[in-house]
Short mmCIF file of C-alpha atoms and ligand atoms in Angstrom, two decimals:
data_model
loop_
_atom_site.label_atom_id
_atom_site.label_comp_id
_atom_site.label_asym_id
_atom_site.label_seq_id
_atom_site.Cartn_x
_atom_site.Cartn_y
_atom_site.Cartn_z
CA MET A 1214 240.61 -165.58 -49.12
CA ASN A 1215 236.90 -165.42 -48.68
CA ASP A 1216 235.74 -167.94 -51.22
CA PRO A 1217 233.10 -170.30 -49.87
CA LEU A 1218 234.44 -173.75 -48.97
CA ILE A 1219 231.58 -175.39 -50.80
CA GLN A 1220 229.58 -173.85 -53.61
CA LEU A 1221 226.70 -175.53 -55.34
CA LYS A 1222 225.78 -173.78 -58.54
CA ASN A 1223 222.45 -174.34 -60.18
CA LEU A 1224 222.40 -178.06 -59.38
CA SER A 1225 219.76 -180.34 -60.80
CA PHE A 1226 219.39 -183.99 -60.00
CA ALA A 1227 216.82 -186.75 -60.43
CA TYR A 1228 216.88 -190.45 -59.58
CA ASP A 1229 214.28 -191.00 -62.27
CA ALA A 1230 213.57 -188.52 -65.01
CA GLU A 1231 209.95 -187.70 -64.18
CA ARG A 1232 210.58 -186.68 -60.60
CA PRO A 1233 213.44 -184.19 -60.20
CA VAL A 1234 214.72 -184.09 -56.62
CA LEU A 1235 216.89 -181.01 -56.95
CA ASP A 1236 216.03 -178.36 -59.49
CA GLY A 1237 218.38 -175.44 -59.99
CA LEU A 1238 219.67 -175.44 -56.44
CA SER A 1239 222.39 -173.00 -55.40
CA LEU A 1240 224.02 -172.92 -52.00
CA ASP A 1241 227.20 -171.55 -50.46
CA LEU A 1242 228.90 -172.84 -47.36
CA GLN A 1243 231.41 -170.33 -45.97
CA ARG A 1244 234.49 -171.22 -44.00
CA GLY A 1245 233.56 -171.49 -40.34
CA GLN A 1246 229.86 -171.39 -41.08
CA ARG A 1247 227.48 -173.82 -39.38
CA LEU A 1248 224.61 -174.05 -41.75
CA GLY A 1249 221.44 -175.85 -40.75
CA LEU A 1250 219.57 -177.52 -43.59
CA ILE A 1251 215.92 -178.32 -43.00
CA GLY A 1252 213.18 -179.60 -45.25
CA GLY A 1253 210.41 -182.17 -45.32
CA ASN A 1254 210.97 -185.89 -45.64
CA GLY A 1255 211.98 -186.72 -49.17
CA SER A 1256 212.83 -183.12 -50.02
CA GLY A 1257 216.34 -184.14 -51.06
CA LYS A 1258 218.57 -183.29 -48.09
CA THR A 1259 220.42 -186.61 -48.10
CA THR A 1260 220.70 -186.40 -51.88
CA LEU A 1261 222.30 -182.96 -51.56
CA LEU A 1262 224.96 -184.24 -49.15
CA HIS A 1263 225.75 -187.18 -51.42
CA LEU A 1264 226.19 -184.82 -54.36
CA ILE A 1265 228.75 -182.78 -52.42
CA VAL A 1266 231.02 -185.78 -51.91
CA GLY A 1267 230.40 -187.10 -55.39
CA LEU A 1268 228.59 -190.31 -54.52
CA ILE A 1269 226.08 -189.30 -57.14
CA LYS A 1270 226.67 -186.85 -59.98
CA PRO A 1271 224.39 -183.93 -60.83
CA ARG A 1272 222.47 -183.89 -64.07
CA SER A 1273 223.43 -180.28 -64.51
CA GLY A 1274 225.11 -177.56 -62.50
CA ARG A 1275 228.45 -177.44 -60.74
CA VAL A 1276 229.86 -178.62 -57.45
CA VAL A 1277 232.73 -176.39 -56.34
CA VAL A 1278 234.67 -177.54 -53.30
CA PHE A 1279 237.75 -175.77 -51.93
CA GLY A 1280 237.67 -173.43 -54.88
CA GLN A 1281 237.78 -176.09 -57.60
CA THR A 1282 235.03 -177.46 -59.74
CA ARG A 1283 234.71 -181.17 -59.04
CA SER A 1284 233.44 -183.58 -61.61
CA GLY A 1285 235.40 -186.81 -61.93
CA GLU A 1286 236.06 -189.51 -59.37
CA ARG A 1287 239.62 -188.27 -58.98
CA ASP A 1288 238.40 -184.80 -57.94
CA PHE A 1289 236.07 -186.25 -55.37
CA LYS A 1290 238.72 -188.52 -53.89
CA GLU A 1291 240.44 -185.40 -52.68
CA VAL A 1292 237.17 -183.90 -51.48
CA ARG A 1293 236.41 -186.97 -49.40
CA ARG A 1294 239.70 -186.77 -47.58
CA ARG A 1295 238.76 -183.34 -46.26
CA VAL A 1296 234.98 -183.43 -46.13
CA GLY A 1297 233.53 -185.89 -43.64
CA LEU A 1298 230.03 -187.22 -44.29
CA VAL A 1299 228.16 -188.91 -41.47
CA PHE A 1300 225.46 -191.07 -43.03
CA GLN A 1301 221.84 -190.93 -42.01
CA ASP A 1302 221.86 -194.65 -41.27
CA ALA A 1303 224.77 -195.59 -39.03
CA ASP A 1304 224.56 -199.18 -40.24
CA ASP A 1305 225.81 -197.98 -43.59
CA GLN A 1306 228.85 -196.48 -42.00
CA LEU A 1307 230.04 -199.19 -39.64
CA PHE A 1308 231.42 -202.28 -41.26
CA CYS A 1309 234.43 -203.43 -39.24
CA PRO A 1310 233.98 -206.05 -36.55
CA THR A 1311 235.17 -203.84 -33.73
CA VAL A 1312 234.65 -200.19 -32.92
CA LEU A 1313 238.37 -199.48 -32.76
CA GLU A 1314 239.01 -200.88 -36.22
CA ASP A 1315 236.13 -198.94 -37.66
CA VAL A 1316 237.24 -195.64 -36.18
CA ALA A 1317 240.84 -196.29 -37.23
CA PHE A 1318 239.82 -197.22 -40.77
CA GLY A 1319 239.65 -193.63 -42.03
CA PRO A 1320 242.96 -192.48 -40.54
CA ARG A 1321 244.63 -195.60 -41.97
CA ASN A 1322 243.31 -194.69 -45.40
CA LEU A 1323 244.74 -191.21 -44.93
CA GLY A 1324 248.13 -192.85 -44.54
CA CYS A 1325 248.55 -192.88 -40.76
CA SER A 1326 250.61 -195.65 -39.23
CA ILE A 1327 248.84 -198.26 -37.13
CA GLU A 1328 249.95 -196.54 -33.95
CA GLU A 1329 248.85 -193.09 -35.10
CA ALA A 1330 245.52 -194.44 -36.29
CA ARG A 1331 244.93 -196.24 -33.00
CA GLU A 1332 245.92 -193.15 -31.07
CA SER A 1333 243.60 -190.93 -33.04
CA ALA A 1334 240.76 -193.45 -32.74
CA VAL A 1335 241.14 -193.75 -28.99
CA THR A 1336 241.29 -189.97 -28.56
CA THR A 1337 238.23 -189.42 -30.72
CA LEU A 1338 236.28 -192.05 -28.83
CA ARG A 1339 237.26 -190.51 -25.54
CA ASN A 1340 236.19 -187.05 -26.69
CA LEU A 1341 232.79 -188.44 -27.53
CA GLY A 1342 232.47 -190.12 -24.15
CA LEU A 1343 232.92 -193.56 -25.65
CA GLU A 1344 235.82 -194.83 -23.57
CA GLY A 1345 235.85 -198.56 -23.27
CA PHE A 1346 234.00 -199.07 -26.54
CA GLU A 1347 237.18 -199.95 -28.45
CA ASN A 1348 236.61 -203.67 -28.52
CA ARG A 1349 232.84 -203.67 -28.70
CA VAL A 1350 231.35 -205.39 -31.72
CA THR A 1351 229.89 -202.71 -34.01
CA TYR A 1352 226.73 -204.47 -35.07
CA ARG A 1353 225.78 -205.20 -31.49
CA LEU A 1354 225.75 -201.58 -30.40
CA SER A 1355 222.44 -199.92 -29.70
CA GLY A 1356 221.03 -197.54 -32.29
CA GLY A 1357 222.21 -194.49 -30.37
CA GLU A 1358 225.66 -195.91 -29.69
CA LYS A 1359 226.01 -196.65 -33.39
CA ARG A 1360 225.25 -193.03 -34.19
CA LEU A 1361 227.97 -191.78 -31.87
CA VAL A 1362 230.50 -194.29 -33.17
CA ALA A 1363 229.62 -193.34 -36.75
CA LEU A 1364 230.33 -189.73 -35.85
CA ALA A 1365 233.62 -190.84 -34.32
CA THR A 1366 234.66 -192.65 -37.51
CA VAL A 1367 234.41 -189.37 -39.39
CA LEU A 1368 235.83 -187.08 -36.71
CA ALA A 1369 238.90 -189.30 -36.44
CA MET A 1370 239.84 -188.19 -39.94
CA LYS A 1371 239.92 -184.57 -38.77
CA PRO A 1372 238.02 -183.24 -41.76
CA ASP A 1373 237.80 -179.53 -42.57
CA VAL A 1374 234.09 -179.76 -43.24
CA LEU A 1375 231.49 -181.96 -41.60
CA LEU A 1376 228.32 -182.99 -43.37
CA LEU A 1377 225.92 -184.39 -40.78
CA ASP A 1378 222.77 -186.20 -41.86
CA GLU A 1379 220.41 -186.12 -38.90
CA PRO A 1380 223.00 -186.90 -36.26
CA GLY A 1381 220.44 -186.65 -33.45
CA GLY A 1382 218.23 -189.53 -34.51
CA ASN A 1383 217.87 -192.38 -32.00
CA LEU A 1384 219.66 -190.57 -29.20
CA ASP A 1385 218.32 -190.34 -25.68
CA GLU A 1386 218.15 -187.07 -23.74
CA THR A 1387 221.61 -187.40 -22.25
CA SER A 1388 223.32 -188.45 -25.45
CA ARG A 1389 221.51 -185.78 -27.40
CA ALA A 1390 222.59 -183.11 -24.96
CA ARG A 1391 226.16 -184.39 -25.20
CA LEU A 1392 226.01 -184.49 -28.99
CA THR A 1393 224.76 -180.92 -29.01
CA GLU A 1394 227.64 -179.88 -26.77
CA ILE A 1395 230.15 -181.72 -28.93
CA LEU A 1396 228.87 -180.29 -32.19
CA ALA A 1397 228.68 -176.79 -30.74
CA SER A 1398 232.30 -177.02 -29.64
CA LEU A 1399 233.74 -178.40 -32.88
CA PRO A 1400 235.98 -176.04 -34.83
CA GLN A 1401 234.87 -177.40 -38.22
CA THR A 1402 232.65 -175.88 -40.81
CA ILE A 1403 229.39 -177.79 -40.58
CA LEU A 1404 226.44 -178.51 -42.81
CA LEU A 1405 223.83 -179.94 -40.49
CA VAL A 1406 220.69 -181.71 -41.65
CA THR A 1407 218.23 -182.12 -38.82
CA HIS A 1408 214.60 -181.95 -37.85
CA GLU A 1409 215.37 -181.02 -34.27
CA PRO A 1410 214.84 -177.37 -33.33
CA GLU A 1411 216.97 -177.71 -30.20
CA LEU A 1412 220.01 -178.99 -32.09
CA LEU A 1413 219.50 -176.38 -34.78
CA ASN A 1414 219.30 -173.57 -32.20
CA ARG A 1415 222.44 -174.58 -30.41
CA VAL A 1416 224.64 -175.56 -33.34
CA ALA A 1417 223.58 -173.75 -36.50
CA THR A 1418 224.48 -170.14 -37.18
CA ASP A 1419 222.28 -169.98 -40.27
CA VAL A 1420 219.38 -172.08 -41.46
CA VAL A 1421 218.13 -172.75 -44.97
CA ARG A 1422 215.11 -174.71 -46.06
CA LEU A 1423 215.07 -177.13 -48.96
CA GLU A 1424 211.78 -176.97 -50.79
CA ASN A 1425 210.73 -178.04 -54.26
CA GLY A 1426 214.29 -178.85 -55.17
CA ALA A 1427 215.75 -175.46 -54.31
CA VAL A 1428 216.94 -173.54 -51.29
CA LYS A 1429 214.64 -171.00 -49.71
CA GLY A 1430 215.93 -167.96 -47.84
CA THR A 1431 218.61 -167.77 -45.22
CA THR A 1432 217.68 -166.95 -41.69
CA SER A 1433 220.69 -165.65 -39.87
CA ARG A 1434 220.95 -166.34 -36.19
CA PRO A 1435 222.97 -164.41 -33.67
CA MET B 806 208.57 -213.96 -30.27
CA GLY B 807 211.67 -213.15 -32.14
CA LEU B 808 211.13 -209.44 -31.98
CA GLY B 809 214.32 -207.56 -31.34
CA ARG B 810 216.40 -210.67 -31.70
CA HIS B 811 218.69 -208.86 -34.05
CA THR B 812 219.40 -206.14 -31.55
CA THR B 813 219.88 -208.20 -28.42
CA GLN B 814 223.30 -208.35 -26.88
CA SER B 815 223.07 -211.99 -25.95
CA GLY B 816 223.93 -213.12 -29.45
CA GLN B 817 221.97 -216.32 -29.42
CA ALA B 818 222.19 -216.88 -33.15
CA GLY B 819 225.04 -219.19 -33.98
CA LEU B 820 226.23 -217.08 -36.88
CA MET B 821 227.21 -214.32 -34.52
CA ASP B 822 229.81 -216.54 -32.96
CA ILE B 823 232.32 -215.64 -35.59
CA PHE B 824 232.80 -212.21 -34.10
CA THR B 825 232.56 -212.90 -30.42
CA PRO B 826 235.89 -212.48 -28.71
CA GLN B 827 237.42 -215.90 -28.36
CA PRO B 828 238.89 -217.14 -25.10
CA ALA B 829 242.51 -216.16 -24.68
CA SER B 830 244.72 -219.09 -25.44
CA TYR B 831 248.12 -220.12 -26.63
CA LEU B 832 246.73 -220.67 -30.13
CA ARG B 833 245.34 -217.16 -30.31
CA GLU B 834 248.80 -215.76 -29.73
CA LEU B 835 250.16 -217.55 -32.76
CA ASP B 836 250.84 -215.70 -35.96
CA PRO B 837 247.74 -216.03 -38.20
CA ARG B 838 249.94 -217.11 -41.12
CA VAL B 839 251.26 -220.01 -39.08
CA ARG B 840 247.77 -221.08 -38.17
CA VAL B 841 246.47 -220.94 -41.72
CA ALA B 842 249.48 -222.68 -43.25
CA CYS B 843 249.64 -225.42 -40.61
CA THR B 844 245.91 -226.09 -40.84
CA PHE B 845 246.16 -226.39 -44.59
CA ALA B 846 249.16 -228.73 -44.46
CA PHE B 847 247.61 -230.87 -41.76
CA ALA B 848 244.25 -231.17 -43.51
CA LEU B 849 245.94 -232.03 -46.78
CA ALA B 850 248.00 -234.77 -45.13
CA VAL B 851 245.02 -236.22 -43.28
CA THR B 852 243.01 -236.64 -46.46
CA PHE B 853 245.64 -239.14 -47.63
CA LEU B 854 245.70 -241.23 -44.44
CA SER B 855 243.98 -244.58 -44.39
CA HIS B 856 245.67 -246.57 -41.62
CA LEU B 857 244.43 -246.68 -38.08
CA PRO B 858 247.64 -245.67 -36.22
CA SER B 859 248.22 -242.53 -38.27
CA LEU B 860 244.54 -241.62 -38.15
CA ILE B 861 244.51 -241.93 -34.39
CA ILE B 862 247.46 -239.59 -34.18
CA ALA B 863 245.60 -237.17 -36.43
CA LEU B 864 242.52 -237.30 -34.23
CA ALA B 865 244.61 -236.92 -31.09
CA THR B 866 246.25 -233.85 -32.62
CA GLY B 867 242.85 -232.38 -33.31
CA ALA B 868 241.75 -233.08 -29.75
CA LEU B 869 244.93 -231.60 -28.30
CA LEU B 870 244.50 -228.43 -30.36
CA THR B 871 240.87 -228.15 -29.29
CA HIS B 872 242.00 -228.46 -25.71
CA LEU B 873 244.61 -225.75 -26.26
CA SER B 874 242.04 -223.45 -27.84
CA ARG B 875 240.18 -223.49 -24.51
CA LYS B 876 236.85 -223.66 -26.22
CA PRO B 877 234.15 -225.46 -24.26
CA TRP B 878 234.13 -229.11 -25.36
CA LYS B 879 230.41 -229.30 -24.91
CA ARG B 880 229.76 -226.70 -27.59
CA ILE B 881 232.22 -228.32 -29.97
CA LEU B 882 230.75 -231.78 -29.55
CA LYS B 883 227.27 -230.42 -30.04
CA ARG B 884 228.36 -228.79 -33.25
CA THR B 885 230.07 -231.87 -34.58
CA ALA B 886 227.16 -234.08 -33.59
CA VAL B 887 225.22 -233.48 -36.80
CA LEU B 888 228.22 -234.22 -38.97
CA ASN B 889 229.02 -237.36 -37.03
CA LEU B 890 225.49 -238.64 -37.21
CA PHE B 891 225.61 -238.18 -40.95
CA LEU B 892 228.98 -239.91 -41.18
CA LEU B 893 227.72 -242.83 -39.07
CA LEU B 894 224.85 -243.36 -41.45
CA LEU B 895 227.24 -243.07 -44.37
CA GLY B 896 229.57 -245.58 -42.72
CA LEU B 897 226.75 -248.03 -42.17
CA SER B 898 225.55 -247.78 -45.74
CA LEU B 899 229.13 -248.29 -46.91
CA ALA B 900 229.44 -251.36 -44.70
CA VAL B 901 226.33 -252.79 -46.26
CA SER B 902 227.03 -251.92 -49.83
CA ILE B 903 230.74 -252.65 -50.18
CA PRO B 904 231.36 -256.34 -50.76
CA GLY B 905 234.11 -258.10 -48.85
CA GLU B 906 234.82 -260.30 -45.87
CA ILE B 907 231.59 -260.60 -43.94
CA LEU B 908 231.76 -259.61 -40.29
CA TYR B 909 228.17 -259.56 -39.14
CA LEU B 910 224.82 -260.55 -40.46
CA VAL B 911 222.04 -258.23 -39.41
CA GLY B 912 218.81 -259.52 -40.82
CA PRO B 913 219.14 -259.44 -44.57
CA PHE B 914 222.19 -257.13 -44.38
CA MET B 915 225.78 -258.23 -44.45
CA LEU B 916 228.31 -255.89 -42.92
CA SER B 917 231.65 -256.18 -44.65
CA ARG B 918 235.00 -255.55 -43.04
CA GLU B 919 236.10 -253.37 -45.96
CA GLY B 920 232.99 -251.25 -45.77
CA LEU B 921 233.25 -250.77 -42.01
CA THR B 922 236.92 -249.85 -42.25
CA LEU B 923 236.21 -247.29 -44.94
CA GLY B 924 233.43 -245.79 -42.85
CA LEU B 925 235.72 -245.61 -39.82
CA VAL B 926 238.50 -244.00 -41.86
CA ILE B 927 236.16 -241.31 -43.15
CA LEU B 928 234.82 -240.69 -39.65
CA LEU B 929 238.30 -240.29 -38.18
CA ARG B 930 239.55 -238.10 -41.00
CA ALA B 931 236.55 -235.80 -40.86
CA ASN B 932 236.74 -235.36 -37.11
CA ALA B 933 240.49 -234.80 -37.08
CA ILE B 934 240.17 -232.07 -39.70
CA LEU B 935 237.09 -230.53 -38.17
CA LEU B 936 238.64 -230.27 -34.71
CA THR B 937 241.84 -228.80 -36.09
CA VAL B 938 240.09 -226.24 -38.25
CA THR B 939 237.81 -225.17 -35.40
CA ALA B 940 240.71 -224.88 -33.00
CA LEU B 941 243.17 -223.09 -35.27
CA LEU B 942 240.99 -221.03 -37.59
CA GLY B 943 237.84 -220.73 -35.51
CA SER B 944 239.67 -218.66 -32.95
CA MET B 945 240.79 -216.19 -35.56
CA GLU B 946 239.06 -212.88 -36.20
CA PRO B 947 238.07 -212.60 -39.86
CA PRO B 948 240.36 -209.64 -40.59
CA ASN B 949 243.32 -211.67 -39.41
CA LEU B 950 242.23 -214.59 -41.53
CA GLY B 951 241.99 -212.31 -44.54
CA PHE B 952 245.34 -210.76 -43.80
CA ALA B 953 247.00 -214.14 -43.32
CA LEU B 954 245.60 -215.42 -46.61
CA TYR B 955 246.74 -212.26 -48.32
CA ARG B 956 250.24 -212.61 -46.90
CA LEU B 957 250.34 -216.24 -47.97
CA GLY B 958 249.80 -215.14 -51.53
CA VAL B 959 246.03 -215.32 -52.00
CA PRO B 960 244.96 -212.43 -54.30
CA ALA B 961 243.72 -209.29 -52.52
CA SER B 962 240.38 -209.25 -54.31
CA PHE B 963 239.67 -212.75 -53.11
CA THR B 964 240.48 -211.91 -49.52
CA HIS B 965 238.24 -208.84 -49.73
CA ILE B 966 235.38 -210.95 -50.98
CA LEU B 967 235.95 -213.43 -48.19
CA LEU B 968 236.09 -210.77 -45.49
CA PHE B 969 233.01 -208.99 -46.67
CA MET B 970 231.14 -212.21 -47.12
CA ILE B 971 231.83 -213.13 -43.52
CA ARG B 972 230.82 -209.68 -42.38
CA TYR B 973 227.63 -209.47 -44.39
CA ILE B 974 226.30 -212.95 -43.81
CA GLU B 975 225.47 -211.47 -40.45
CA VAL B 976 223.83 -208.38 -41.89
CA ILE B 977 221.70 -210.43 -44.24
CA HIS B 978 220.82 -212.70 -41.35
CA VAL B 979 219.69 -209.70 -39.30
CA GLU B 980 217.81 -208.24 -42.24
CA TYR B 981 216.07 -211.59 -42.69
CA HIS B 982 214.94 -211.62 -39.08
CA ARG B 983 213.77 -208.05 -39.32
CA LEU B 984 211.55 -208.98 -42.25
CA ARG B 985 210.40 -212.19 -40.59
CA ASP B 986 209.48 -210.26 -37.48
CA ALA B 987 207.62 -207.71 -39.56
CA MET B 988 205.62 -210.57 -41.07
CA GLN B 989 205.01 -212.36 -37.81
CA THR B 990 203.82 -209.29 -35.96
CA ARG B 991 201.13 -209.09 -38.55
CA ALA B 992 200.02 -212.59 -37.73
CA PHE B 993 201.71 -214.42 -40.57
CA GLU B 994 201.66 -218.20 -40.17
CA PRO B 995 203.47 -220.23 -42.79
CA ALA B 996 201.29 -222.87 -44.38
CA THR B 997 201.18 -224.70 -47.66
CA ASN B 998 199.26 -222.20 -49.70
CA LEU B 999 199.75 -219.55 -52.31
CA HIS B 1000 199.73 -216.75 -49.78
CA THR B 1001 202.69 -218.30 -47.97
CA PHE B 1002 204.66 -218.92 -51.15
CA ARG B 1003 204.04 -215.42 -52.39
CA SER B 1004 205.00 -213.93 -49.03
CA PHE B 1005 208.24 -215.90 -48.91
CA GLY B 1006 208.87 -214.85 -52.49
CA TYR B 1007 208.58 -211.23 -51.45
CA LEU B 1008 210.74 -211.89 -48.43
CA ILE B 1009 213.57 -213.39 -50.47
CA GLY B 1010 213.25 -210.81 -53.21
CA LEU B 1011 213.32 -207.94 -50.76
CA LEU B 1012 216.22 -209.53 -48.94
CA LEU B 1013 218.27 -209.57 -52.14
CA VAL B 1014 217.35 -206.03 -53.09
CA ARG B 1015 218.05 -204.72 -49.63
CA SER B 1016 221.38 -206.50 -49.38
CA LEU B 1017 222.47 -205.11 -52.72
CA ASP B 1018 221.34 -201.66 -51.68
CA ARG B 1019 223.12 -201.83 -48.40
CA SER B 1020 226.31 -203.08 -49.97
CA ASN B 1021 226.25 -200.06 -52.29
CA ARG B 1022 225.74 -197.68 -49.41
CA VAL B 1023 228.45 -199.32 -47.33
CA LEU B 1024 230.86 -199.03 -50.23
CA ALA B 1025 229.87 -195.37 -50.59
CA ALA B 1026 230.52 -194.76 -46.91
CA MET B 1027 233.88 -196.51 -47.20
CA LYS B 1028 234.85 -194.35 -50.16
CA CYS B 1029 233.93 -191.28 -48.13
CA ARG B 1030 236.51 -192.37 -45.65
CA GLY B 1031 239.17 -192.77 -48.27
CA PHE B 1032 238.92 -196.46 -49.15
CA TYR B 1033 240.18 -197.34 -52.59
CA GLY B 1034 240.91 -201.02 -52.51
CA ARG B 1035 243.59 -201.17 -49.86
CA TYR B 1036 242.46 -202.73 -46.66
CA HIS B 1037 244.59 -201.94 -43.65
CA VAL B 1038 244.66 -204.39 -40.82
CA MET B 1039 245.07 -202.95 -37.36
CA GLN B 1040 247.73 -205.40 -36.42
CA THR B 1041 251.39 -205.80 -36.98
CA LEU B 1042 252.61 -209.33 -37.44
CA THR B 1043 255.77 -210.24 -35.68
CA TRP B 1044 257.31 -213.66 -35.82
CA GLU B 1045 257.86 -215.03 -32.32
CA ARG B 1046 259.65 -218.01 -30.88
CA ARG B 1047 256.34 -219.77 -30.30
CA ASP B 1048 255.55 -219.46 -34.00
CA THR B 1049 258.74 -221.30 -34.88
CA SER B 1050 258.18 -224.00 -32.29
CA PHE B 1051 254.57 -224.51 -33.34
CA THR B 1052 255.55 -224.79 -37.00
CA VAL B 1053 258.26 -227.30 -36.16
CA ALA B 1054 255.82 -229.33 -34.05
CA ALA B 1055 253.28 -229.26 -36.87
CA ILE B 1056 255.84 -230.46 -39.40
CA LEU B 1057 256.85 -233.27 -37.03
CA VAL B 1058 253.28 -234.41 -36.53
CA VAL B 1059 252.65 -234.43 -40.26
CA LEU B 1060 255.89 -236.37 -40.85
CA VAL B 1061 255.05 -238.93 -38.17
CA MET B 1062 251.63 -239.46 -39.69
CA ILE B 1063 253.12 -239.95 -43.12
CA VAL B 1064 255.78 -242.35 -41.87
CA LEU B 1065 253.22 -244.43 -39.96
CA GLU B 1066 251.08 -244.47 -43.05
CA ILE B 1067 253.81 -245.73 -45.32
CA MET B 1068 255.17 -248.34 -42.91
N1 LIG C 2741 218.23 -194.55 -54.43
C1 LIG C 2741 217.11 -193.89 -54.79
N2 LIG C 2741 216.45 -194.24 -55.90
C2 LIG C 2741 215.33 -193.59 -56.28
N3 LIG C 2741 214.79 -192.58 -55.61
C3 LIG C 2741 215.41 -192.18 -54.49
C4 LIG C 2741 216.60 -192.81 -54.02
N4 LIG C 2741 216.99 -192.21 -52.89
C5 LIG C 2741 216.09 -191.24 -52.64
N5 LIG C 2741 215.14 -191.22 -53.60
C6 LIG C 2741 214.03 -190.26 -53.67
O1 LIG C 2741 214.55 -188.97 -53.76
C7 LIG C 2741 213.84 -188.07 -52.93
C8 LIG C 2741 214.79 -187.36 -51.98
O2 LIG C 2741 215.35 -188.30 -51.09
P1 LIG C 2741 216.33 -187.90 -49.92
O3 LIG C 2741 216.80 -189.15 -49.30
O4 LIG C 2741 217.36 -186.97 -50.43
O5 LIG C 2741 215.34 -187.12 -48.94
P2 LIG C 2741 215.63 -186.47 -47.52
O6 LIG C 2741 215.35 -185.02 -47.62
O7 LIG C 2741 216.97 -186.86 -47.03
O8 LIG C 2741 214.49 -187.14 -46.64
P3 LIG C 2741 214.50 -187.58 -45.10
O9 LIG C 2741 214.24 -186.35 -44.29
O10 LIG C 2741 213.36 -188.53 -45.00
O11 LIG C 2741 215.81 -188.22 -44.82
C9 LIG C 2741 212.78 -188.88 -52.24
O12 LIG C 2741 211.55 -188.64 -52.89
C10 LIG C 2741 213.19 -190.30 -52.41
O13 LIG C 2741 212.06 -191.11 -52.60
MG1 LIG C 2742 217.64 -188.05 -45.54
#
């Protein structure tokens, strides 16, 4: 089947009525696609990602994920089990005292046993080059370390689709290079919001720009 | 000064202590349920004690537990210093104000035996309970505390509130320092004037708004990872021999205290 994994149809959204953020936006995310989403500050990129996982509901238009129109909380519960959103601010994502608990939190919610969750957390951390972070206290990590751990918390759930909200922020050269490698090697379908040309070049196969509440033109990359 | 305090690793702020790994000790190995239940039973018993022998046993128990918890005595004494100073003052005012057999005359004040005894009893009780709580519960990570309470029959919603409160006191604390730093780097000096009051008003208002905002975003992030009200603790509880022996010892101590009290 060649249906897009995620389809946004004619979405409109506003936090307050006078200033619409999204206005008749349509966007498809195909299976295996790595779509880069760019756009100025305040253009509505974060808002778009939150609409996909149902944290906010559109004023009009439809959100279709995995071939089904999603509207109620129950629909989105299922979406969130398979679509991983990494928040723009890692402090929003990390809430457990230790890194291990935070990374294992998602798998536990998916019904894994303690041992499976621990296993998957440890593996994920190792894949991200975060060995030895298991017992670190989350709020005492540096900004960059928090970003990587936040990514780990989502990857540990092995989602089908990854929604990344500026994953490169706060990272140093080395970490950024590693993040680029990691993202480029992931099998998942990815929607990547970023301002960084380098990350975009290496990871995204297509790029769209969000402007005036709608999506402008697709540039395909080799 | 103060800049970056919230990001330093040294953790100088006292609040952060609740999450620092505690020294390994016999008490840490105990089942959290045992620790919570024993602390509760002990504290309850101590509040009824009023005779010196039983109170001394209570205090000795507290001291023994503190010793077992391997926490540095210096830090503990420093922490209890404020409370004890307050209790001393309270004891003195009791000694002066409660009529009874006069022990000393200090200037115009008469210190009564009854008052002094009451002050001493309160002092001993408070310290016994404080030491025990610090030793048994202070060495417990909040999730374990929440889990233990939950397993002992405290409603889940209450334990969630408790856990998140403990977690977010820290966040609010950090947020507060961030705002304070932002003010201080722009040369803000508190004084008694309208500018200061207004600025602190903004600070507190913003703190509340930001905390609320953050709590909403954290909940959103948790939902995205499949959280719907069930909190899973990364620990399996197994009842060990030491749990049985500790419980038995605790029951014995409580019984001895009660017997001494009644005799
Ligand atoms: N909770 C909110 N309440 C009201 N307005 C909001 C809220 N969140 C965002 N906005 C507004 O909606 C618009 C889009 O915000 P959004 O966070 O989606 O932008 P963004 O494209 O992610 O920007 P950035 O690149 O800075 O992250 C902005 O103008 C912002 O001011
Ligand atoms: Mg954003």
